[in-house]
mmCIF file of C-alpha atoms and ligand atoms in Angstrom:
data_model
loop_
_atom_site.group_PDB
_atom_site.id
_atom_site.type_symbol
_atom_site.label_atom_id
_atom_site.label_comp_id
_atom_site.label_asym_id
_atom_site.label_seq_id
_atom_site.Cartn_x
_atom_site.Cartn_y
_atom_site.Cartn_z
ATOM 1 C CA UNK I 1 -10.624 -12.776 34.351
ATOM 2 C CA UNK I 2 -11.274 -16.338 33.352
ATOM 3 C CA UNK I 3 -14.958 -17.203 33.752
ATOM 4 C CA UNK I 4 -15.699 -20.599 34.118
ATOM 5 C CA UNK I 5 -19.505 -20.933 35.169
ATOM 6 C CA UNK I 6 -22.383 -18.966 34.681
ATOM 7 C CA UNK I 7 -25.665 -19.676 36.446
ATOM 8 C CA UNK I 8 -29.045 -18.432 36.434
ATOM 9 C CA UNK I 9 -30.340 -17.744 40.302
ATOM 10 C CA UNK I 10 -33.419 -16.293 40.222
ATOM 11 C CA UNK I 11 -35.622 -13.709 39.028
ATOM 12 C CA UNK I 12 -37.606 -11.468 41.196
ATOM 13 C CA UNK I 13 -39.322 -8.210 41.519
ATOM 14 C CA UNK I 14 -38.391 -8.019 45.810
ATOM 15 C CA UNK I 15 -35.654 -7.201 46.996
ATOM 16 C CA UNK I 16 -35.685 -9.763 50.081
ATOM 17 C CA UNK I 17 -35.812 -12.153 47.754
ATOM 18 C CA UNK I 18 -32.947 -11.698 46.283
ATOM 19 C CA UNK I 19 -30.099 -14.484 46.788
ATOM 20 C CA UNK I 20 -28.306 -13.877 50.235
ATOM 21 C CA UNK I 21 -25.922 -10.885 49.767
ATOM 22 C CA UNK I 22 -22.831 -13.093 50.691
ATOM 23 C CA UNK I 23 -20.751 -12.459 47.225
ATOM 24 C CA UNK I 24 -19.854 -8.961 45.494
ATOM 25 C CA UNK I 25 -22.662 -7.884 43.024
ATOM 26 C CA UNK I 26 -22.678 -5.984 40.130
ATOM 27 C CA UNK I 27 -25.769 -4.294 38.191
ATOM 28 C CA UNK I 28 -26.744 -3.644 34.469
ATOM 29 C CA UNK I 29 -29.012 -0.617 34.183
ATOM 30 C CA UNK I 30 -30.190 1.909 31.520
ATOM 31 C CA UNK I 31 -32.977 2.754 29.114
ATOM 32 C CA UNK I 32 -35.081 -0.187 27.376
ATOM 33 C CA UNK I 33 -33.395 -2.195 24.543
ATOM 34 C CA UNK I 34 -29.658 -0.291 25.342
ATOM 35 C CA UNK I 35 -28.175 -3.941 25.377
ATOM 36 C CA UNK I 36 -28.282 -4.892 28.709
ATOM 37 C CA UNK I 37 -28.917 -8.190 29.003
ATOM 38 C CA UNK I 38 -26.690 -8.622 25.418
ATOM 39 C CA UNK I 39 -23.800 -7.060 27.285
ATOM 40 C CA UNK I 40 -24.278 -9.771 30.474
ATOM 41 C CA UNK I 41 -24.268 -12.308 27.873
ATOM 42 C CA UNK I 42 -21.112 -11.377 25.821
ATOM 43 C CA UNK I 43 -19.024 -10.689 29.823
ATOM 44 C CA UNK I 44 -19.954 -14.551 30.108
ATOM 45 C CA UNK I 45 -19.654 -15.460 27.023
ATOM 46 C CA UNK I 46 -23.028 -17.433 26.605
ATOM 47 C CA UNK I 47 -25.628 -16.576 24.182
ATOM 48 C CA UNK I 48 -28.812 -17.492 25.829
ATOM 49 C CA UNK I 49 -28.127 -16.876 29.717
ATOM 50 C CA UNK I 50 -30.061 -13.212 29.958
ATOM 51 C CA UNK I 51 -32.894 -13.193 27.284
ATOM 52 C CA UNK I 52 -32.869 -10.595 24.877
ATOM 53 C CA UNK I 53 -35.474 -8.779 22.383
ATOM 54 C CA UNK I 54 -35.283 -6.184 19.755
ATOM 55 C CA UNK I 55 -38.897 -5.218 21.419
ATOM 56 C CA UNK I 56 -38.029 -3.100 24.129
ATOM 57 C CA UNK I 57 -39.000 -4.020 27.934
ATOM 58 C CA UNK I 58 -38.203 -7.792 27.821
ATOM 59 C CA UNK I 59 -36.632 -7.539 31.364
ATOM 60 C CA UNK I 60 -39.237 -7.158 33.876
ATOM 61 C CA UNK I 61 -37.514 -8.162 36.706
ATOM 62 C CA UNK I 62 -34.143 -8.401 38.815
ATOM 63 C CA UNK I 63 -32.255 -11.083 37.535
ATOM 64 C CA UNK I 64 -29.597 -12.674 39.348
ATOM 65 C CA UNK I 65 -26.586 -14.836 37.825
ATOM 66 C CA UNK I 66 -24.067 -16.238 39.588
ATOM 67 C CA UNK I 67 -20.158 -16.114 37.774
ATOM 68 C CA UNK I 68 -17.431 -18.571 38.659
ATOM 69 C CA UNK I 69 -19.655 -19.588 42.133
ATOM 70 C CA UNK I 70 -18.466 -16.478 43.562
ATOM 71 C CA UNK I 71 -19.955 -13.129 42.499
ATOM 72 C CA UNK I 72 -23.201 -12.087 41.276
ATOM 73 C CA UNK I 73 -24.403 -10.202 37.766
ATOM 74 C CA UNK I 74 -27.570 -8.482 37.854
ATOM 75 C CA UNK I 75 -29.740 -7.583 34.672
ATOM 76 C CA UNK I 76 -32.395 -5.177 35.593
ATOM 77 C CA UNK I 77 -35.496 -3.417 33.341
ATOM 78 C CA UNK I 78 -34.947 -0.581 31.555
ATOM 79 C CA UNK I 79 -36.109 2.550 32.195
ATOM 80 C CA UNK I 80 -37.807 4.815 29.589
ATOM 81 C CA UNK I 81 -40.009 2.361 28.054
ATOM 82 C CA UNK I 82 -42.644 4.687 26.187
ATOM 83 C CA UNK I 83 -45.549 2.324 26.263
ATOM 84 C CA UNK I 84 -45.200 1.241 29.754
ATOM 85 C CA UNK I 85 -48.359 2.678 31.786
ATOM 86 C CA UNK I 86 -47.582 5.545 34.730
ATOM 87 C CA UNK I 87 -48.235 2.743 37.468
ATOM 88 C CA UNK I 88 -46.091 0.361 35.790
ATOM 89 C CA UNK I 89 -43.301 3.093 35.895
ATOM 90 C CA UNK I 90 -43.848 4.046 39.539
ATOM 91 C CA UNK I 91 -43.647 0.225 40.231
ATOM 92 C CA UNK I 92 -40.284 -0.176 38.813
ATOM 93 C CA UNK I 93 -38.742 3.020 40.514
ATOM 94 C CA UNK I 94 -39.861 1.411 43.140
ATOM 95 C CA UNK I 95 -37.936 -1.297 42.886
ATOM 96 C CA UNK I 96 -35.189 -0.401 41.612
ATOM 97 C CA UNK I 97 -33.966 2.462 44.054
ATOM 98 C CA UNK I 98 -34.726 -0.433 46.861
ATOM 99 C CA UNK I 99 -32.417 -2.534 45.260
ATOM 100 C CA UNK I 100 -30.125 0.178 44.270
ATOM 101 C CA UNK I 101 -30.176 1.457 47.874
ATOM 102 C CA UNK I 102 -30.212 -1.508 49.761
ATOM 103 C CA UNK I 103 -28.590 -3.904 48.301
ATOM 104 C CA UNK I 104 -25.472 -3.909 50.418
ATOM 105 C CA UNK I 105 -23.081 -6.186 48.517
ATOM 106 C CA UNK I 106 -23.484 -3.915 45.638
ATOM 107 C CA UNK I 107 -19.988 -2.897 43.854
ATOM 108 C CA UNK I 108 -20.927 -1.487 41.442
ATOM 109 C CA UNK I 109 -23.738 -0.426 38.874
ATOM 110 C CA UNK I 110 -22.966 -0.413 34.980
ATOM 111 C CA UNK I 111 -24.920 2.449 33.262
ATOM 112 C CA UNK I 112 -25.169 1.557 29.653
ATOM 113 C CA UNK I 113 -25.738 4.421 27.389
ATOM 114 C CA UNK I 114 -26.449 3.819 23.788
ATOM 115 C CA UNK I 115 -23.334 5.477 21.749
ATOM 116 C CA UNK I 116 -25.732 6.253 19.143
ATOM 117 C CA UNK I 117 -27.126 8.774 20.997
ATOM 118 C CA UNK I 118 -26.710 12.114 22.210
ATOM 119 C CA UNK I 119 -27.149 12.497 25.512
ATOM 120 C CA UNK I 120 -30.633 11.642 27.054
ATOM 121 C CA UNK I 121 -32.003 13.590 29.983
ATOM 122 C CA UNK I 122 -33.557 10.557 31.237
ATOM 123 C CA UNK I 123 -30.143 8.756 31.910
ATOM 124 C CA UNK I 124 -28.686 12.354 32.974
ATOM 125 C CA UNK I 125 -31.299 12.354 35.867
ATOM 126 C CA UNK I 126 -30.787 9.078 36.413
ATOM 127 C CA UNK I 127 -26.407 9.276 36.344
ATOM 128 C CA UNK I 128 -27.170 12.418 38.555
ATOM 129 C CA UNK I 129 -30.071 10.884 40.861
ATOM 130 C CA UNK I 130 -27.023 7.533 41.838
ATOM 131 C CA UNK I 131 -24.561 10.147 42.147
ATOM 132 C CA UNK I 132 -26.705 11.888 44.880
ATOM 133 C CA UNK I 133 -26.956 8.268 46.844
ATOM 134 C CA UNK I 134 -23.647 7.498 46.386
ATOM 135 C CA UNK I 135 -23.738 4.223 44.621
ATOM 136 C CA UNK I 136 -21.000 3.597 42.827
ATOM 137 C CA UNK I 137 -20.907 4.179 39.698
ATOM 138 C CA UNK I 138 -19.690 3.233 35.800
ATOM 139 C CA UNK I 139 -20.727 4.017 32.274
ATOM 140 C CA UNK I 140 -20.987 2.226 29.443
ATOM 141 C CA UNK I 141 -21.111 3.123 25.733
ATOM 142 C CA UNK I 142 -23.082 0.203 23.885
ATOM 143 C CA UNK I 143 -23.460 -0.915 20.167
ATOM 144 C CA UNK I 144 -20.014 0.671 19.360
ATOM 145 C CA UNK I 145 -20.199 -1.318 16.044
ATOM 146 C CA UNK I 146 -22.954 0.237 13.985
ATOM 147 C CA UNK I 147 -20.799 3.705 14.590
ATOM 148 C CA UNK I 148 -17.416 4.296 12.174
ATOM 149 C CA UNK I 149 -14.649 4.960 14.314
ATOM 150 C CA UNK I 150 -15.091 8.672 13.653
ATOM 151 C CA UNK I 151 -18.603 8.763 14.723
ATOM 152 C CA UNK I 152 -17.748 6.707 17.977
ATOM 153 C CA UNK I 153 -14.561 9.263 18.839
ATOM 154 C CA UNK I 154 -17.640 12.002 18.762
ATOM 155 C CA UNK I 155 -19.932 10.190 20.429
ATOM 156 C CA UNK I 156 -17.512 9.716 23.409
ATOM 157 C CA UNK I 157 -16.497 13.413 23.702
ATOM 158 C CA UNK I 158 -19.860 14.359 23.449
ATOM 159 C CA UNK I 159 -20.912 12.098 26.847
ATOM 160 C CA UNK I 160 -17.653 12.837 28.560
ATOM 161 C CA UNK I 161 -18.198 16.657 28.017
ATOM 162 C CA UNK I 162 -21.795 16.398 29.299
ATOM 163 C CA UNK I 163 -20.705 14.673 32.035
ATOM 164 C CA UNK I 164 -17.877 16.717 32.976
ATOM 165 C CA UNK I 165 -20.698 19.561 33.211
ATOM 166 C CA UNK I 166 -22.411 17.461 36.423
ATOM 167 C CA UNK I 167 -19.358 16.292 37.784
ATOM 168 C CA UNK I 168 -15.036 17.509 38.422
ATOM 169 C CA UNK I 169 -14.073 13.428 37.148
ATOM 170 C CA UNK I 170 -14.949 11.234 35.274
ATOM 171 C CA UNK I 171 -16.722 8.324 36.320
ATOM 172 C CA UNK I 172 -15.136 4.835 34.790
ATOM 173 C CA UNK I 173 -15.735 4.383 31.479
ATOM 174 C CA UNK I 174 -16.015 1.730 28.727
ATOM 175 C CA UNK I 175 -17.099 1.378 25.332
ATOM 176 C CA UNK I 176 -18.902 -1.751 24.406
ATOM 177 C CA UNK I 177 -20.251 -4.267 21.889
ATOM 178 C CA UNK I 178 -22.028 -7.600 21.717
ATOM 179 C CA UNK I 179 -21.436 -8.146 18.348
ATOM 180 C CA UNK I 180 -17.548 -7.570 18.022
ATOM 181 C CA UNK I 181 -16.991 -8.315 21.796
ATOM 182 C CA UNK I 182 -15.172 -4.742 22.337
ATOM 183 C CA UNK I 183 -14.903 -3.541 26.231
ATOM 184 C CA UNK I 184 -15.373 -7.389 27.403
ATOM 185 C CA UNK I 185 -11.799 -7.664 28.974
ATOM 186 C CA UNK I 186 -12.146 -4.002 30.053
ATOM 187 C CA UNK I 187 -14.841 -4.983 32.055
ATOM 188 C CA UNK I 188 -14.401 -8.033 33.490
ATOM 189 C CA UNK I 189 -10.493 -6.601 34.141
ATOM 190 C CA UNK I 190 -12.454 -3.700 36.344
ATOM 191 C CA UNK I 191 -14.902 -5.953 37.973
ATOM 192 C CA UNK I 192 -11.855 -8.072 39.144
ATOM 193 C CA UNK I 193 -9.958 -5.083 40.687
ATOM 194 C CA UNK I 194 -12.723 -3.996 42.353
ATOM 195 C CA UNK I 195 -13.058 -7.323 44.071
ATOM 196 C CA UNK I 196 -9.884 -7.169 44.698
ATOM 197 C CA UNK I 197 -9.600 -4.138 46.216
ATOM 198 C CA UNK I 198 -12.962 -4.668 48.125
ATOM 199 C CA UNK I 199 -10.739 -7.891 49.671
ATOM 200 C CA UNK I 200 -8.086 -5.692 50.919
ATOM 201 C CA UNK I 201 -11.086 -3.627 53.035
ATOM 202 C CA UNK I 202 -12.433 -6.911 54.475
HETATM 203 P P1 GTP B 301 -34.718 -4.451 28.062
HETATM 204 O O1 GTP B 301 -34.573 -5.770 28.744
HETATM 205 O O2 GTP B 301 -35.928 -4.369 27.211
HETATM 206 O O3 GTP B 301 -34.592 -3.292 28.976
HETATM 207 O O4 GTP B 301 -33.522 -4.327 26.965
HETATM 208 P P2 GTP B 301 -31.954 -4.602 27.124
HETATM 209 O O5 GTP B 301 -31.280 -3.349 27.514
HETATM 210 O O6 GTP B 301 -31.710 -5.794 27.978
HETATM 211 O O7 GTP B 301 -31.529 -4.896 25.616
HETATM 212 P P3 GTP B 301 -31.233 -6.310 24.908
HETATM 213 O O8 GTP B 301 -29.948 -6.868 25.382
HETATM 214 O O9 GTP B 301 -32.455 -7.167 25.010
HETATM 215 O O10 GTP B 301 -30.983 -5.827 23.405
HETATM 216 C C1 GTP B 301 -31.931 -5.070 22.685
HETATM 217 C C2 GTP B 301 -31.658 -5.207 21.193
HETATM 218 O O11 GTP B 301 -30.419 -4.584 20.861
HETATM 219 C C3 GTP B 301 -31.527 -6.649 20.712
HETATM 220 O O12 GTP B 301 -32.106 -6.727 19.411
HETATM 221 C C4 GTP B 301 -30.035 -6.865 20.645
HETATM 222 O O13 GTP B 301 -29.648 -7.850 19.691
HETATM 223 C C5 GTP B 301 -29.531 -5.496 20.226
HETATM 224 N N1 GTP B 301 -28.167 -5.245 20.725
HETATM 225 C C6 GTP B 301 -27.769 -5.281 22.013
HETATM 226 N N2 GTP B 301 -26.459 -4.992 22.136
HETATM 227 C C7 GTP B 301 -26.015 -4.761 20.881
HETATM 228 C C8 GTP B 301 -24.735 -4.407 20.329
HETATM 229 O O14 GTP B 301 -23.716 -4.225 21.029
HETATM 230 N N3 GTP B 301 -24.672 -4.231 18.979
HETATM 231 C C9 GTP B 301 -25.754 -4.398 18.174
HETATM 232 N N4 GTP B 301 -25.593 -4.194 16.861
HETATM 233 N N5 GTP B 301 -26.971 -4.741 18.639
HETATM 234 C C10 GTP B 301 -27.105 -4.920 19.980
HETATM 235 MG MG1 MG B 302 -32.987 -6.905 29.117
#
């Protein structure tokens, strides 16, 4: 997919005030710093639309961006964020499983998963808790490039076989990276079939 324009829409912490649910939406959701707003960024190829920090938390709120003036991106806070108080934490569940449950043009929701990592049982409960609900689903592997391609083939077994232990099938899948670019036209390829197939419904 070509994308041509990328526009900020707003930023908000309510979900009724959220832009009119009249185009498909997808979100961008995972721990603090896991390259969320970097991965919206590299899909639309500007450097500057979704702000990023190496300080973890930047993204406070639900953050709408409108692609080619007919479907939305959302960046959303992380979860996980160590120094964020209890009440902060209960306000952003909160919001989040609102938006995550109500939003009704919602497609899909991209859970990025650092590939760094083994496994978290934070974004286990959380890949378990959207499961439950039913909201569709797809992970992503981030900052493939500070991993050798060995470490990265390891990485990837060691998610899929943890998440073969919740669930018969994999969930799509894609590994990532702002830096080299990798998984862009894997993703913006499966956010165009599922508009496409989500066409076919209508
Ligand atoms: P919050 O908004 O705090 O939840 O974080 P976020 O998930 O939006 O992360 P963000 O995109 O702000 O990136 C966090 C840090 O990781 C920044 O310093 C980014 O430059 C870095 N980063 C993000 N993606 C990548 C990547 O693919 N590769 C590398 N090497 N660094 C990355
Ligand atoms: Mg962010």
């Amino acid at each position: 997919m070509i994308i041509k324009a990328a526009e900020f829409v707003i930023s908000n912490t309510q979900i009724n005030l959220c832009p009119e649910p009249i185009f498909p939406e997808f979100a961008f959701i995972g721990r603090s710093n896991v390259g969320k707003s970097s991965l919206i960024n590299t899909l639309v190829g500007k450097r500057n639309l979704a702000r990023i920090s190496t300080h973890p938390g930047k993204t406070q709120t639900i953050n709408h961006y409108i692609i080619n003036n007919a479907w939305y991106l959302v960046d959303l806070p992380g979860y996980g964020f160590a120094t964020t108080s209890q009440e902060n934490r209960f306000e952003w569940s909160q919001m989040i499983e609102r938006y995550l449950i109500e939003r009704e043009n919602l497609q899909c929701t991209f859970i990025l998963l650092d590939a760094r990592l083994v496994p978290q049982d934070k974004d286990l409960d959380f890949i378990r808790w959207l499961g439950g609900k039913e909201i569709p689903l797809a992970l992503v592997l981030t900052k493939s490039d500070k991993l050798s391609r060995n470490e990265l083939t390891r990485s990837v077994s060691h998610y899929q076989t943890t998440l073969l232990e919740i669930w018969e099938e994999l969930p799509p899948f894609f590994i990532s990276s702002a830096e080299t670019k990798a998984g862009r036209e894997e993703l913006l390829n499966f956010i165009e079939e599922v508009m496409r197939r989500q066409d076919q419904i209508d």
